CSV table of C-alpha atoms in Angstrom, one decimal:
chain,number,residue,atom,x,y,z
A,1,MET,CA,26.3,23.4,31.8
A,2,SER,CA,29.8,22.5,30.7
A,3,SER,CA,32.1,20.3,32.7
A,4,ASP,CA,34.2,23.3,33.6
A,5,ASP,CA,31.1,25.0,35.0
A,6,VAL,CA,29.9,22.1,37.1
A,7,MET,CA,33.3,21.0,38.4
A,8,GLY,CA,34.4,24.6,38.8
A,9,VAL,CA,31.4,25.4,41.0
A,10,LEU,CA,31.9,22.3,43.1
A,11,THR,CA,35.7,23.1,43.4
A,12,ARG,CA,34.9,26.6,44.6
A,13,HIS,CA,32.5,25.3,47.3
A,14,ILE,CA,35.1,22.8,48.5
A,15,GLU,CA,37.8,25.5,48.6
A,16,ALA,CA,35.5,27.9,50.5
A,17,ALA,CA,34.5,25.3,53.0
A,18,PHE,CA,38.1,24.3,53.8
A,19,GLN,CA,39.7,27.7,53.1
A,20,GLN,CA,42.4,26.2,50.9
A,21,PRO,CA,43.0,25.3,47.2
A,22,LEU,CA,41.8,21.9,46.2
A,23,ASP,CA,45.3,20.6,45.4
A,24,ASP,CA,46.6,21.6,48.8
A,25,LEU,CA,43.5,20.1,50.5
A,26,ARG,CA,44.1,16.8,48.6
A,27,GLN,CA,47.7,16.7,49.8
A,28,VAL,CA,46.8,17.4,53.4
A,29,ALA,CA,43.9,14.9,53.5
A,30,ALA,CA,46.1,12.2,51.9
A,31,ALA,CA,48.7,12.8,54.6
A,32,ALA,CA,46.2,12.6,57.4
A,33,GLY,CA,44.3,9.6,56.0
A,34,ARG,CA,40.7,8.8,56.7
A,35,VAL,CA,40.6,11.0,59.8
A,36,HIS,CA,40.7,14.2,57.8
A,37,PRO,CA,37.2,15.8,57.5
A,38,ALA,CA,37.7,16.3,53.8
A,39,THR,CA,38.3,12.6,53.0
A,40,GLY,CA,34.7,11.8,52.2
A,41,ILE,CA,34.2,15.1,50.4
A,42,LEU,CA,37.2,14.5,48.2
A,43,HIS,CA,36.0,10.9,47.5
A,44,TRP,CA,32.6,12.2,46.3
A,45,TYR,CA,34.3,14.9,44.3
A,46,GLY,CA,36.4,12.2,42.6
A,47,LEU,CA,33.2,10.2,41.8
A,48,THR,CA,31.6,13.4,40.4
A,49,ALA,CA,34.6,14.1,38.2
A,50,GLU,CA,34.4,10.6,36.8
A,51,ALA,CA,30.8,11.0,36.1
A,52,GLN,CA,31.4,14.3,34.4
A,53,THR,CA,33.9,12.5,32.1
A,54,VAL,CA,31.2,10.0,31.1
A,55,VAL,CA,28.9,13.0,30.4
A,56,ASP,CA,31.5,14.7,28.3
A,57,ARG,CA,32.2,11.5,26.3
A,58,ALA,CA,28.4,10.8,25.7
A,59,GLU,CA,27.7,14.3,24.6
A,60,ASN,CA,30.6,14.2,22.2
A,61,THR,CA,29.4,10.9,20.8
A,62,LEU,CA,25.9,12.4,20.3
A,63,LEU,CA,27.2,15.5,18.6
A,64,ALA,CA,29.4,13.4,16.3
A,65,THR,CA,26.3,11.2,15.3
A,66,ILE,CA,23.9,14.1,14.8
A,67,GLY,CA,26.4,16.1,12.6
A,68,PRO,CA,26.2,19.7,11.6
A,69,ALA,CA,22.6,19.8,10.6
A,70,PRO,CA,20.5,18.4,13.4
A,71,GLY,CA,17.0,17.1,12.6
A,72,GLU,CA,14.8,14.5,14.0
A,73,LEU,CA,16.8,11.8,15.9
A,74,THR,CA,17.1,8.3,14.5
A,75,PRO,CA,16.6,5.4,16.9
A,76,PRO,CA,20.4,4.9,17.3
A,77,GLN,CA,20.8,8.7,17.9
A,78,MET,CA,17.9,8.6,20.4
A,79,ALA,CA,19.7,5.7,22.3
A,80,ILE,CA,22.8,7.9,22.5
A,81,ALA,CA,20.7,10.8,23.7
A,82,HIS,CA,19.3,8.5,26.5
A,83,GLN,CA,22.9,7.7,27.5
A,84,VAL,CA,23.6,11.4,27.8
A,85,ASN,CA,20.5,11.8,30.0
A,86,THR,CA,21.5,8.9,32.2
A,87,ALA,CA,25.1,10.2,32.5
A,88,VAL,CA,23.9,13.7,33.5
A,89,ALA,CA,21.5,12.2,36.1
A,90,ALA,CA,24.4,10.1,37.6
A,91,ARG,CA,26.6,13.2,37.7
A,92,ASP,CA,23.9,15.4,39.2
A,93,GLY,CA,23.1,12.8,41.9
A,94,ARG,CA,26.8,12.6,42.9
A,95,ALA,CA,27.0,16.4,42.9
A,96,MET,CA,24.0,16.6,45.2
A,97,VAL,CA,25.6,14.2,47.6
A,98,LEU,CA,28.7,16.4,47.5
A,99,ARG,CA,26.7,19.6,48.1
A,100,HIS,CA,25.0,17.8,51.0
A,101,LEU,CA,28.3,16.8,52.6
A,102,LEU,CA,29.5,20.4,52.3
A,103,ASP,CA,26.4,21.9,53.9
A,104,PRO,CA,27.2,22.7,57.6
A,105,ASN,CA,23.5,22.7,58.4
A,106,ALA,CA,22.7,19.3,56.9
A,107,ARG,CA,21.9,16.4,59.2
A,108,GLN,CA,25.0,14.4,60.0
A,109,VAL,CA,23.5,10.9,59.5
A,110,TRP,CA,25.3,10.4,56.2
A,111,ARG,CA,28.7,11.0,57.9
A,112,GLY,CA,28.1,8.2,60.3
A,113,ASP,CA,27.0,10.3,63.2
A,114,ARG,CA,23.8,9.3,64.8
A,115,PRO,CA,21.4,11.9,66.2
A,116,GLN,CA,20.7,11.3,69.9
A,117,SER,CA,16.9,11.0,69.3
A,118,ARG,CA,17.5,7.9,67.2
A,119,THR,CA,19.9,6.2,69.6
A,120,ILE,CA,18.2,3.4,71.6
A,121,SER,CA,20.0,2.5,74.8
A,122,GLN,CA,18.8,-1.0,75.2
A,123,ALA,CA,15.9,-2.7,73.6
A,124,SER,CA,13.8,-5.0,75.8
A,125,THR,CA,13.2,-8.5,74.6
A,126,ALA,CA,10.8,-9.5,77.4
A,127,LEU,CA,7.1,-9.9,76.6
A,128,PRO,CA,4.6,-7.5,78.0
A,129,PRO,CA,2.9,-8.7,81.1
A,130,ARG,CA,-0.4,-10.6,80.6
A,131,PRO,CA,-3.6,-9.3,82.1
A,132,PRO,CA,-5.0,-11.3,85.0
A,133,ALA,CA,-7.2,-14.3,83.9
A,134,ASN,CA,-10.4,-12.8,85.4
A,135,ALA,CA,-9.9,-9.3,84.1
A,136,SER,CA,-12.1,-9.8,81.1
A,137,ARG,CA,-15.0,-11.3,83.1
A,138,SER,CA,-17.8,-9.2,84.3
A,139,THR,CA,-18.2,-9.0,88.1
A,140,GLY,CA,-21.9,-8.4,88.1
A,141,ARG,CA,-23.1,-11.8,86.7
């Protein structure tokens, strides 16, 4: 998948979620500051775009070292291929976080909200009561 494809799909998802073009959303979010709901999403979009740039550079380096007639990779070429794989994994991980943040049905734990079931009102620090001293003795002896 090319960088235009990956970033294009993510851009369309963001624009659909906020019902406005990405450039307009960036301006509105920048003006509103951290309180705007798109702030975190735009942050992860930026991280994903940076990772895509690394993917593009690594792929171009690999293609330049392979040349026009690909064959079995040499150890240096294999090292560059591993760099491409690592860059793709980083990009995909960031894209997955972004997709999660855009999912209205996703649990909100990542956004800082705590589900009520996980909230503890007050933890007790007292020890449990000890059983009476004669509770373990048999009464029939």
